[in-house]
Short mmCIF file of C-alpha atoms in Angstrom, two decimals:
data_model
loop_
_atom_site.label_atom_id
_atom_site.label_comp_id
_atom_site.label_asym_id
_atom_site.label_seq_id
_atom_site.Cartn_x
_atom_site.Cartn_y
_atom_site.Cartn_z
CA MET A 1 -38.07 -6.83 21.92
CA VAL A 2 -35.30 -5.52 19.70
CA SER A 3 -32.22 -7.64 20.16
CA GLY A 4 -30.06 -5.61 17.80
CA LEU A 5 -28.98 -8.61 15.74
CA ILE A 6 -28.71 -8.11 12.00
CA ASN A 7 -30.29 -11.42 11.25
CA GLU A 8 -32.60 -12.57 14.01
CA ASN A 9 -33.65 -15.85 12.44
CA PRO A 10 -30.88 -17.36 10.37
CA ILE A 11 -31.62 -20.48 8.44
CA VAL A 12 -29.48 -23.26 9.81
CA TYR A 13 -28.62 -26.02 7.40
CA GLU A 14 -27.64 -29.58 8.11
CA ILE A 15 -24.00 -30.16 7.33
CA LYS A 16 -23.58 -32.99 4.91
CA GLU A 17 -20.90 -35.52 5.54
CA ARG A 18 -17.59 -33.95 4.67
CA ARG A 19 -15.35 -35.63 2.18
CA ASP A 20 -12.16 -36.65 3.90
CA VAL A 21 -9.60 -35.81 1.25
CA ARG A 22 -6.52 -35.72 3.39
CA ALA A 23 -5.63 -36.61 6.91
CA TYR A 24 -5.00 -33.65 9.14
CA SER A 25 -3.47 -33.37 12.52
CA SER A 26 -6.31 -32.49 14.83
CA ASN A 27 -4.07 -30.37 17.02
CA THR A 28 -3.35 -27.71 14.52
CA ASP A 29 -5.25 -26.18 11.68
CA GLU A 30 -2.07 -25.07 10.01
CA LEU A 31 -1.53 -26.66 6.64
CA SER A 32 1.93 -28.09 6.72
CA VAL A 33 3.85 -27.29 3.57
CA ASP A 34 5.63 -30.61 3.86
CA ALA A 35 2.49 -32.69 3.95
CA ILE A 36 0.80 -30.99 1.04
CA ASP A 37 2.34 -30.61 -2.38
CA GLN A 38 -0.50 -28.93 -4.01
CA LEU A 39 -3.26 -27.09 -2.25
CA GLU A 40 -6.70 -27.78 -3.57
CA VAL A 41 -10.13 -26.40 -2.96
CA PHE A 42 -11.00 -28.74 -0.14
CA ASP A 43 -7.76 -28.09 1.72
CA ILE A 44 -8.59 -24.43 1.90
CA LEU A 45 -12.30 -24.88 2.44
CA PHE A 46 -11.62 -27.20 5.34
CA VAL A 47 -10.06 -24.47 7.42
CA CYS A 48 -12.86 -22.01 6.73
CA LEU A 49 -16.04 -24.00 7.25
CA ASP A 50 -15.74 -24.02 11.03
CA ILE A 51 -15.52 -20.26 11.34
CA LYS A 52 -18.32 -19.13 13.60
CA ASP A 53 -20.83 -16.52 12.60
CA PRO A 54 -20.25 -13.32 14.61
CA GLU A 55 -23.84 -13.18 15.81
CA HIS A 56 -25.06 -16.73 16.17
CA PRO A 57 -23.64 -19.93 17.63
CA TYR A 58 -23.44 -21.56 14.23
CA SER A 59 -20.62 -22.07 11.77
CA LEU A 60 -20.44 -20.36 8.39
CA GLU A 61 -20.98 -23.78 6.86
CA GLN A 62 -24.19 -24.36 8.81
CA LEU A 63 -25.54 -21.00 7.69
CA LYS A 64 -24.43 -21.71 4.09
CA VAL A 65 -22.33 -18.57 4.12
CA LEU A 66 -19.57 -20.80 2.80
CA THR A 67 -20.08 -23.90 0.67
CA GLU A 68 -18.02 -26.19 -1.50
CA ASP A 69 -18.35 -23.70 -4.33
CA SER A 70 -16.93 -20.86 -2.25
CA VAL A 71 -13.29 -21.53 -2.89
CA GLU A 72 -11.31 -21.20 -6.10
CA VAL A 73 -7.62 -21.97 -6.01
CA ASP A 74 -4.75 -21.84 -8.46
CA ASP A 75 -1.86 -23.38 -6.60
CA SER A 76 0.66 -22.83 -9.40
CA LYS A 77 0.00 -19.09 -9.22
CA SER A 78 -0.54 -19.14 -5.45
CA ARG A 79 -3.96 -17.53 -5.77
CA VAL A 80 -7.06 -18.19 -3.70
CA ARG A 81 -10.45 -16.57 -4.03
CA VAL A 82 -13.18 -17.12 -1.48
CA THR A 83 -16.72 -16.05 -2.27
CA PHE A 84 -19.14 -15.96 0.63
CA THR A 85 -22.86 -15.37 0.86
CA PRO A 86 -24.04 -13.18 3.72
CA THR A 87 -27.29 -14.40 5.21
CA VAL A 88 -29.05 -11.08 4.64
CA GLU A 89 -28.61 -8.50 1.88
CA HIS A 90 -27.94 -5.59 4.21
CA CYS A 91 -25.73 -7.55 6.50
CA SER A 92 -23.32 -5.18 8.23
CA MET A 93 -21.53 -8.26 9.55
CA ALA A 94 -20.36 -8.96 6.00
CA THR A 95 -17.07 -7.14 6.53
CA ILE A 96 -16.48 -8.98 9.81
CA ILE A 97 -17.18 -12.34 8.18
CA GLY A 98 -14.90 -11.47 5.27
CA LEU A 99 -12.19 -10.39 7.68
CA CYS A 100 -12.51 -13.66 9.63
CA VAL A 101 -12.10 -15.69 6.47
CA ARG A 102 -9.06 -13.66 5.47
CA VAL A 103 -7.42 -13.96 8.87
CA LYS A 104 -8.08 -17.71 9.00
CA LEU A 105 -6.48 -18.13 5.59
CA MET A 106 -3.56 -15.85 6.42
CA ARG A 107 -2.83 -17.99 9.47
CA SER A 108 -3.23 -21.27 7.59
CA LEU A 109 -1.78 -20.82 4.13
CA PRO A 110 1.87 -20.47 3.10
CA SER A 111 2.84 -16.80 2.84
CA ARG A 112 3.25 -16.98 -0.93
CA TYR A 113 -0.54 -17.11 -1.31
CA LYS A 114 -2.50 -14.12 -2.59
CA ILE A 115 -5.96 -14.09 -1.06
CA ASP A 116 -9.05 -12.41 -2.51
CA ILE A 117 -12.30 -12.36 -0.58
CA ARG A 118 -15.60 -11.24 -2.01
CA VAL A 119 -19.30 -11.49 -1.40
CA ALA A 120 -21.25 -13.61 -3.87
CA PRO A 121 -22.43 -11.30 -6.67
CA GLY A 122 -25.95 -10.07 -6.10
CA THR A 123 -26.10 -11.04 -2.42
CA HIS A 124 -25.29 -7.74 -0.78
CA ALA A 125 -26.67 -4.25 -1.15
CA THR A 126 -23.25 -2.56 -1.10
CA GLU A 127 -21.30 -5.39 -2.72
CA ALA A 128 -18.63 -3.23 -4.41
CA ALA A 129 -17.97 -1.24 -1.25
CA VAL A 130 -17.66 -4.37 0.91
CA ASN A 131 -15.37 -6.09 -1.60
CA LYS A 132 -13.14 -3.03 -1.89
CA GLN A 133 -12.70 -2.79 1.85
CA LEU A 134 -12.04 -6.50 2.28
CA ASN A 135 -9.29 -6.43 -0.33
CA ASP A 136 -7.52 -3.24 0.69
CA LYS A 137 -4.45 -4.60 2.43
CA GLU A 138 -3.72 -1.41 4.33
CA ARG A 139 -7.28 -1.16 5.67
CA VAL A 140 -7.17 -4.80 6.74
CA ALA A 141 -3.83 -4.25 8.49
CA ALA A 142 -5.15 -1.21 10.35
CA ALA A 143 -8.34 -3.04 11.31
CA LEU A 144 -6.31 -5.91 12.74
CA GLU A 145 -4.53 -3.44 15.02
CA ASN A 146 -7.86 -2.66 16.63
CA PRO A 147 -8.05 -4.83 19.77
CA ASN A 148 -11.85 -4.94 19.82
CA LEU A 149 -12.00 -6.16 16.28
CA VAL A 150 -9.25 -8.71 16.85
CA GLU A 151 -11.14 -10.03 19.85
CA MET A 152 -14.26 -10.46 17.73
CA VAL A 153 -12.34 -12.20 14.97
CA ASP A 154 -10.54 -14.51 17.41
CA GLU A 155 -13.89 -15.43 18.92
CA CYS A 156 -15.24 -16.41 15.51
CA LEU A 157 -12.09 -18.36 14.75
CA SER A 158 -11.86 -20.16 18.05
CA PRO A 159 -12.70 -23.85 17.93
CA SER A 160 -16.06 -24.83 19.33
CA PHE A 161 -16.06 -27.85 21.52
CA GLU A 162 -19.14 -30.02 21.05
CA MET B 1 22.14 6.70 -24.29
CA ASP B 2 19.19 4.59 -25.29
CA LEU B 3 18.43 2.19 -22.49
CA MET B 4 16.18 0.03 -24.60
CA GLU B 5 19.11 -1.04 -26.74
CA LYS B 6 21.19 -2.36 -23.88
CA ASN B 7 20.96 -5.61 -21.95
CA LEU B 8 19.93 -4.41 -18.56
CA GLU B 9 19.49 -6.36 -15.39
CA LEU B 10 18.32 -5.50 -11.93
CA ILE B 11 20.92 -7.09 -9.67
CA GLU B 12 20.28 -7.59 -5.99
CA VAL B 13 23.06 -5.76 -4.15
CA GLN B 14 21.98 -6.47 -0.61
CA LYS B 15 19.08 -7.72 1.49
CA LEU B 16 18.47 -5.71 4.64
CA GLU B 17 16.98 -7.86 7.37
CA GLY B 18 15.85 -6.76 10.78
CA HIS B 19 12.22 -5.69 10.69
CA THR B 20 9.94 -8.24 12.34
CA ASP B 21 6.83 -7.39 10.35
CA ARG B 22 6.06 -6.13 6.84
CA VAL B 23 8.04 -3.13 5.62
CA TRP B 24 5.75 -0.45 4.21
CA ASN B 25 8.14 2.19 2.94
CA ALA B 26 11.79 2.97 2.28
CA ALA B 27 13.23 6.46 1.82
CA TRP B 28 16.72 7.52 0.76
CA ASN B 29 18.33 10.45 2.52
CA PRO B 30 18.80 13.19 -0.12
CA VAL B 31 22.38 14.04 0.88
CA SER B 32 24.01 11.05 2.61
CA PRO B 33 24.23 7.30 1.95
CA ILE B 34 21.45 6.56 4.42
CA LEU B 35 18.18 4.70 3.94
CA ALA B 36 15.19 4.78 6.29
CA SER B 37 12.59 2.00 6.38
CA CYS B 38 9.40 1.75 8.39
CA SER B 39 7.32 -1.22 9.37
CA GLY B 40 4.31 -2.93 10.87
CA ASP B 41 6.62 -3.71 13.79
CA ASN B 42 6.07 -0.06 14.88
CA SER B 43 9.69 0.87 14.27
CA VAL B 44 11.83 2.78 11.81
CA ARG B 45 15.26 1.46 10.86
CA ILE B 46 18.10 3.64 9.67
CA TRP B 47 20.56 1.86 7.39
CA GLU B 48 23.93 3.34 6.55
CA GLN B 49 26.42 2.45 3.89
CA SER B 50 29.98 1.91 5.04
CA SER B 51 32.38 4.02 2.98
CA LEU B 52 34.98 1.23 3.26
CA SER B 53 33.09 -1.95 2.53
CA ARG B 54 30.20 -0.29 0.64
CA SER B 55 27.80 -2.59 2.44
CA TRP B 56 24.72 -1.46 4.30
CA SER B 57 24.06 -2.10 7.96
CA CYS B 58 21.49 -1.02 10.47
CA LYS B 59 22.81 2.05 12.28
CA THR B 60 19.89 2.65 14.57
CA VAL B 61 16.30 1.60 15.30
CA LEU B 62 13.73 4.26 16.14
CA GLU B 63 11.27 2.55 18.41
CA GLU B 64 9.20 3.18 21.53
CA THR B 65 7.64 6.26 19.93
CA HIS B 66 4.97 5.11 17.57
CA THR B 67 2.53 2.73 19.20
CA ARG B 68 1.27 1.24 15.95
CA THR B 69 2.44 0.54 12.40
CA VAL B 70 4.71 3.19 10.92
CA ARG B 71 3.32 3.53 7.43
CA SER B 72 5.68 5.95 5.70
CA CYS B 73 8.76 8.05 6.23
CA SER B 74 10.17 11.07 4.46
CA TRP B 75 13.43 13.00 4.76
CA SER B 76 13.45 16.79 4.76
CA PRO B 77 15.28 18.34 1.77
CA SER B 78 18.28 19.15 4.01
CA GLY B 79 18.51 15.48 5.02
CA LYS B 80 18.66 16.43 8.70
CA LEU B 81 15.06 15.60 9.64
CA LEU B 82 12.95 12.50 9.16
CA ALA B 83 9.16 12.58 9.36
CA THR B 84 7.36 9.32 10.14
CA ALA B 85 3.62 8.77 9.69
CA SER B 86 1.86 6.16 11.80
CA PHE B 87 -1.41 4.29 12.21
CA ASP B 88 -1.36 5.64 15.78
CA GLY B 89 -2.63 8.93 14.31
CA THR B 90 0.56 10.90 14.82
CA THR B 91 3.45 12.08 12.67
CA ALA B 92 6.80 12.20 14.42
CA ILE B 93 9.66 14.46 13.43
CA TRP B 94 13.15 13.12 14.16
CA GLU B 95 16.43 14.94 14.07
CA ASP B 96 19.66 13.18 13.10
CA LEU B 97 22.10 14.07 15.86
CA GLY B 98 24.92 11.95 14.49
CA ASP B 99 25.04 8.89 16.67
CA GLU B 100 21.37 8.89 17.41
CA PHE B 101 18.01 10.30 16.36
CA GLU B 102 15.85 12.36 18.65
CA CYS B 103 12.12 12.81 18.31
CA ILE B 104 11.84 16.58 18.38
CA SER B 105 8.16 16.95 17.68
CA THR B 106 4.91 15.01 17.31
CA LEU B 107 2.16 16.29 15.02
CA GLU B 108 -1.30 15.38 16.22
CA GLY B 109 -4.70 16.14 14.81
CA HIS B 110 -5.76 13.36 12.46
CA GLU B 111 -8.67 11.31 13.74
CA ASN B 112 -7.20 7.98 12.77
CA GLU B 113 -4.33 6.35 10.83
CA VAL B 114 -1.88 8.70 9.12
CA LYS B 115 -0.84 7.20 5.80
CA SER B 116 1.75 9.52 4.31
CA VAL B 117 3.92 12.57 4.95
CA SER B 118 5.72 14.85 2.50
CA TRP B 119 8.05 17.87 2.73
CA ASN B 120 7.86 20.64 0.15
CA ALA B 121 10.96 21.52 -1.90
CA SER B 122 12.24 24.16 0.50
CA GLY B 123 11.41 22.24 3.68
CA SER B 124 9.14 25.04 4.88
CA TYR B 125 5.95 22.97 4.73
CA LEU B 126 4.87 19.44 5.52
CA ALA B 127 1.74 17.66 4.44
CA THR B 128 0.08 14.61 5.99
CA CYS B 129 -2.98 12.57 5.04
CA SER B 130 -5.16 10.03 6.74
CA ARG B 131 -8.02 7.55 6.63
CA ASP B 132 -10.05 10.39 8.13
CA LYS B 133 -10.19 11.65 4.49
CA SER B 134 -8.34 14.85 5.24
CA VAL B 135 -5.03 16.34 4.17
CA TRP B 136 -3.26 18.60 6.65
CA ILE B 137 -0.68 21.21 5.73
CA TRP B 138 1.81 22.14 8.44
CA GLU B 139 4.09 25.14 8.53
CA VAL B 140 7.64 24.52 9.73
CA LEU B 141 8.44 27.24 12.24
CA GLY B 142 11.70 27.70 14.09
CA GLY B 143 12.55 25.97 17.35
CA ASN B 144 11.06 22.59 16.44
CA GLU B 145 7.60 24.11 16.19
CA TYR B 146 5.06 22.98 13.66
CA ASP B 147 1.80 24.76 13.13
CA CYS B 148 -1.25 23.50 11.29
CA ALA B 149 -1.75 25.87 8.36
CA SER B 150 -4.70 24.21 6.70
CA VAL B 151 -7.02 21.20 6.83
CA LEU B 152 -8.36 20.07 3.46
CA ASN B 153 -11.46 17.93 3.20
CA GLY B 154 -11.85 17.37 -0.53
CA HIS B 155 -11.44 13.60 -0.70
CA THR B 156 -14.46 11.44 0.01
CA GLN B 157 -12.45 8.49 1.27
CA ASP B 158 -9.18 7.39 2.88
CA VAL B 159 -6.23 9.40 1.49
CA LYS B 160 -3.31 7.11 0.67
CA MET B 161 -0.46 9.47 -0.20
CA VAL B 162 0.47 13.15 -0.30
CA LEU B 163 3.33 14.57 -2.31
CA TRP B 164 4.53 18.11 -2.90
CA HIS B 165 5.58 19.07 -6.41
CA PRO B 166 9.41 19.08 -6.77
CA THR B 167 9.67 22.78 -7.66
CA LEU B 168 6.34 24.50 -6.96
CA ASP B 169 4.38 24.69 -3.73
CA VAL B 170 1.56 22.66 -5.19
CA LEU B 171 0.32 19.63 -3.23
CA PHE B 172 -0.95 16.38 -4.69
CA SER B 173 -2.92 13.69 -2.92
CA CYS B 174 -4.33 10.36 -4.03
CA SER B 175 -7.06 8.31 -2.48
CA TYR B 176 -9.28 5.26 -1.99
CA ASP B 177 -11.91 7.44 -3.72
CA ASN B 178 -9.98 6.72 -6.98
CA THR B 179 -9.00 10.34 -7.54
CA ILE B 180 -5.90 12.52 -7.46
CA LYS B 181 -6.39 16.04 -6.16
CA VAL B 182 -4.21 19.07 -6.78
CA VAL B 183 -4.12 21.83 -4.20
CA TRP B 184 -2.38 25.17 -4.19
CA TRP B 185 -2.39 28.43 -2.33
CA SER B 186 -4.83 30.98 -3.60
CA GLU B 187 -4.96 34.59 -2.47
CA ASP B 188 -8.76 34.73 -2.86
CA ASP B 189 -10.90 34.59 0.28
CA ASP B 190 -8.14 35.79 2.61
CA GLY B 191 -5.74 33.25 1.22
CA ASP B 192 -6.07 29.52 1.68
CA TYR B 193 -5.26 26.28 -0.04
CA GLN B 194 -7.77 25.41 -2.73
CA CYS B 195 -8.33 22.26 -4.68
CA VAL B 196 -7.69 23.41 -8.24
CA GLN B 197 -8.07 20.07 -9.98
CA THR B 198 -9.39 16.56 -9.46
CA LEU B 199 -8.18 13.81 -11.77
CA ASP B 200 -10.89 11.17 -11.84
CA GLU B 201 -12.33 8.61 -14.23
CA SER B 202 -13.91 11.32 -16.35
CA THR B 203 -10.46 12.74 -17.13
CA ASN B 204 -8.96 9.34 -18.01
CA GLY B 205 -8.16 8.69 -14.39
CA HIS B 206 -8.03 5.52 -12.37
CA SER B 207 -10.99 3.23 -11.72
CA SER B 208 -9.90 2.09 -8.29
CA THR B 209 -7.79 3.21 -5.31
CA VAL B 210 -4.78 5.31 -6.31
CA TRP B 211 -1.86 4.29 -4.12
CA ALA B 212 1.06 6.49 -5.15
CA ILE B 213 2.30 9.49 -7.13
CA SER B 214 5.76 10.40 -8.38
CA PHE B 215 7.16 13.29 -10.44
CA ASN B 216 9.95 13.39 -12.97
CA ALA B 217 12.90 15.65 -12.13
CA ALA B 218 11.61 18.54 -14.22
CA GLY B 219 8.22 18.34 -12.54
CA ASP B 220 6.31 18.52 -15.80
CA LYS B 221 5.25 14.87 -15.76
CA MET B 222 3.91 12.58 -13.08
CA VAL B 223 3.13 8.89 -12.77
CA THR B 224 0.39 7.40 -10.60
CA CYS B 225 -0.33 3.77 -9.78
CA SER B 226 -3.47 2.03 -8.69
CA ASP B 227 -5.46 -1.00 -7.55
CA ASP B 228 -6.91 -0.89 -11.09
CA LEU B 229 -3.61 -2.56 -12.14
CA THR B 230 -2.42 0.38 -14.26
CA LEU B 231 0.15 3.14 -14.13
CA LYS B 232 -0.85 6.46 -15.63
CA ILE B 233 1.39 9.21 -16.91
CA TRP B 234 0.20 12.80 -16.72
CA GLY B 235 1.70 16.06 -17.98
CA ALA B 236 1.31 19.78 -17.38
CA ASP B 237 2.74 22.98 -18.78
CA ILE B 238 4.49 24.00 -15.62
CA SER B 239 6.58 26.71 -17.28
CA MET B 240 3.29 28.54 -17.33
CA MET B 241 3.03 28.13 -13.58
CA HIS B 242 6.65 29.10 -12.98
CA SER B 243 6.11 32.33 -14.87
CA GLY B 244 3.11 33.17 -12.72
CA GLU B 245 0.51 32.83 -15.44
CA GLY B 246 -1.78 30.83 -13.23
CA TYR B 247 -2.62 27.20 -12.81
CA ALA B 248 -1.80 24.84 -15.67
CA PRO B 249 -4.00 21.73 -15.54
CA TRP B 250 -2.67 18.20 -15.66
CA THR B 251 -3.77 16.01 -18.55
CA HIS B 252 -3.59 12.27 -19.08
CA LEU B 253 -0.79 11.28 -21.46
CA CYS B 254 -0.57 7.52 -21.32
CA THR B 255 -1.82 4.42 -19.47
CA LEU B 256 0.45 1.43 -18.85
CA SER B 257 -1.60 -1.71 -18.41
CA GLY B 258 -1.07 -5.45 -18.55
CA TYR B 259 2.27 -5.40 -16.71
CA HIS B 260 1.10 -6.27 -13.21
CA ASP B 261 -1.84 -8.50 -12.32
CA ARG B 262 -2.13 -7.36 -8.70
CA THR B 263 -2.47 -3.95 -7.07
CA ILE B 264 0.42 -1.61 -7.88
CA PHE B 265 1.34 -0.10 -4.53
CA SER B 266 4.25 2.11 -5.42
CA THR B 267 5.90 3.95 -8.28
CA HIS B 268 8.94 6.20 -8.47
CA TRP B 269 10.37 8.28 -11.31
CA SER B 270 14.17 8.39 -11.34
CA SER B 271 16.20 11.50 -12.09
CA ASP B 272 17.37 9.84 -15.31
CA ASP B 273 13.83 9.07 -16.44
CA ILE B 274 13.24 5.45 -15.51
CA ILE B 275 9.89 4.71 -13.88
CA ALA B 276 9.88 1.91 -11.31
CA SER B 277 6.76 0.12 -10.10
CA GLY B 278 6.27 -2.29 -7.20
CA ALA B 279 3.18 -4.46 -6.93
CA GLY B 280 1.27 -7.19 -5.16
CA ASP B 281 2.50 -9.69 -7.73
CA ASP B 282 5.92 -9.55 -5.99
CA ALA B 283 7.46 -7.96 -9.09
CA ILE B 284 9.31 -4.74 -9.89
CA GLY B 285 8.65 -3.13 -13.26
CA LEU B 286 10.88 -0.59 -14.97
CA PHE B 287 9.58 1.62 -17.78
CA VAL B 288 11.09 4.20 -20.09
CA ASP B 289 9.80 6.70 -22.63
CA SER B 290 9.71 5.03 -26.03
CA LYS B 291 10.87 8.33 -27.57
CA GLN B 292 8.40 7.85 -30.38
CA HIS B 293 7.02 11.25 -31.17
CA ASP B 294 3.41 10.54 -31.94
CA PRO B 295 1.61 13.85 -32.41
CA VAL B 296 -1.81 12.24 -32.10
CA ASN B 297 -1.43 9.84 -29.20
CA GLY B 298 1.34 11.63 -27.33
CA PRO B 299 4.18 9.93 -25.49
CA SER B 300 4.29 6.18 -24.93
CA TYR B 301 6.28 4.12 -22.52
CA ASN B 302 7.88 0.73 -22.90
CA LEU B 303 8.69 -1.93 -20.35
CA LEU B 304 12.44 -1.92 -19.85
CA LEU B 305 12.36 -5.01 -17.66
CA LYS B 306 10.19 -6.85 -15.16
CA LYS B 307 11.86 -8.44 -12.17
CA GLU B 308 9.56 -11.31 -11.14
CA LYS B 309 9.73 -12.62 -7.59
CA ALA B 310 11.84 -9.64 -6.54
CA HIS B 311 10.47 -10.42 -3.10
CA GLU B 312 8.58 -13.37 -1.60
CA MET B 313 5.51 -11.26 -0.98
CA ASP B 314 3.87 -7.99 -2.02
CA ILE B 315 6.14 -5.04 -2.74
CA ASN B 316 4.94 -1.95 -0.92
CA SER B 317 7.53 0.61 -1.92
CA VAL B 318 10.11 1.24 -4.64
CA GLN B 319 12.47 4.22 -4.43
CA TRP B 320 15.36 5.26 -6.63
CA SER B 321 18.45 6.51 -4.83
CA PRO B 322 19.27 10.17 -5.47
CA SER B 323 22.92 9.14 -5.90
CA LYS B 324 24.36 10.07 -9.27
CA GLU B 325 27.03 7.38 -9.07
CA SER B 326 24.92 4.38 -9.82
CA ARG B 327 21.33 3.44 -10.46
CA LEU B 328 20.31 2.06 -7.07
CA LEU B 329 16.75 1.09 -6.25
CA ALA B 330 15.36 0.22 -2.81
CA SER B 331 12.31 -2.01 -2.43
CA ALA B 332 10.31 -2.81 0.70
CA SER B 333 8.01 -5.79 1.10
CA ASP B 334 5.44 -7.68 3.16
CA ASP B 335 8.15 -10.32 3.55
CA GLY B 336 9.88 -8.03 6.07
CA MET B 337 12.82 -7.29 3.81
CA VAL B 338 14.27 -4.18 2.29
CA LYS B 339 16.35 -4.91 -0.80
CA ILE B 340 18.83 -2.74 -2.60
CA TRP B 341 19.15 -3.30 -6.33
CA GLN B 342 21.46 -1.98 -8.98
CA LEU B 343 20.41 -1.52 -12.57
CA GLU B 344 23.38 -2.69 -14.61
CA THR B 345 24.19 -3.41 -18.20
CA THR B 346 25.17 -7.01 -18.61
CA PRO B 347 28.27 -7.69 -20.70
#
């Protein structure tokens, strides 16, 4: 039976105990500018790890799409780069995943931040094309005016209640 | 007057607030002290300068027409009409009736987001471009009628901007496919618009998306800016074209790199030869010809000044005012602001 999923059998990893660097309000995932003087890797990673995969009921952390090494931040220059690893090389969900990460960060980080998203080098067949699309601000803006796409992104970003 | 020898500063004259989303573009009316800005809030704002107080205020808001982001706006050469290009796939034409603007026509045809619109020098043609990879040329007929004259499918990706040459009916477009294409009317094959040149990496062109084009007043030089973090200056022997000797190709003259470390979204060449750039690093750059006549390497350009943190977020558009009185520059940003700047010599 063809289910139409890009990756039928994703490898699901056990999440290791997360380092609790700072205390966060559990009600909001917004990083309060007052509480944090200097954003570090784990602050940014924290908001991304829970993002759900578009096709499977697992988080990007569980599928190792995002790991501790995914985030690079230079707070003094207000730059963040997130590198993610799609589960399969021909993953057409790569742009959706990238878009989800970008939207999550846009909603969580102070507006001064410049965000770059890319696929881990060598992990996708059309790496350059995916990266270009993910970092074209105008294309991202237009995509986010598409209600179907926004619905999909919001679904991936919605909290899962265990 | 050698600008490089003076102490110049870009002074913020006024901050125009009102848009509730990022501002993509700002355009000065060619004949009156009016500025149009368009935004992700689906509206266009018309700002007017008071002759008494000299300050700018919002005269009117054009809304309820475009149903999505308005990406760019362009005044007709007469200053009476404003064309607005939108992600909703349409281009609206507005007429300034004095106390209000009326949408007199809507150009439809593109399959998805329209990115840019441009009037030719005489106002007899319009061009639009879109993510559908095409460039459309429209003929301006009487009675608020617009007819599609040609659909050009040369680009292989999303077309970011179209711009008519300031004196000739030659159309330029730049794209996500990293190229700049030049199109003009040819009488061969029953007459149609043909792509006569493509400026790509093999001709010293850009290595990533080209976002904008601007010509100098004479129309014999142009500047382009890109996601590859450079500005490129090009030149052509247009006297040859004016005298009807056929097409004169554009050649690369100079590349300006190392001035911005994020995508350069906009560039504009002033009538007194200052090139402005606006980028994702929140800065405005101003460049001038170094006036060093190097017969081997051709012209070179120097940074006149860089205004860091001109806005709180990415700058999407920089436009010099056509006013001869003072050197005014408008900038539009993701931070929702339009700012008016004056280039002044400091005492």
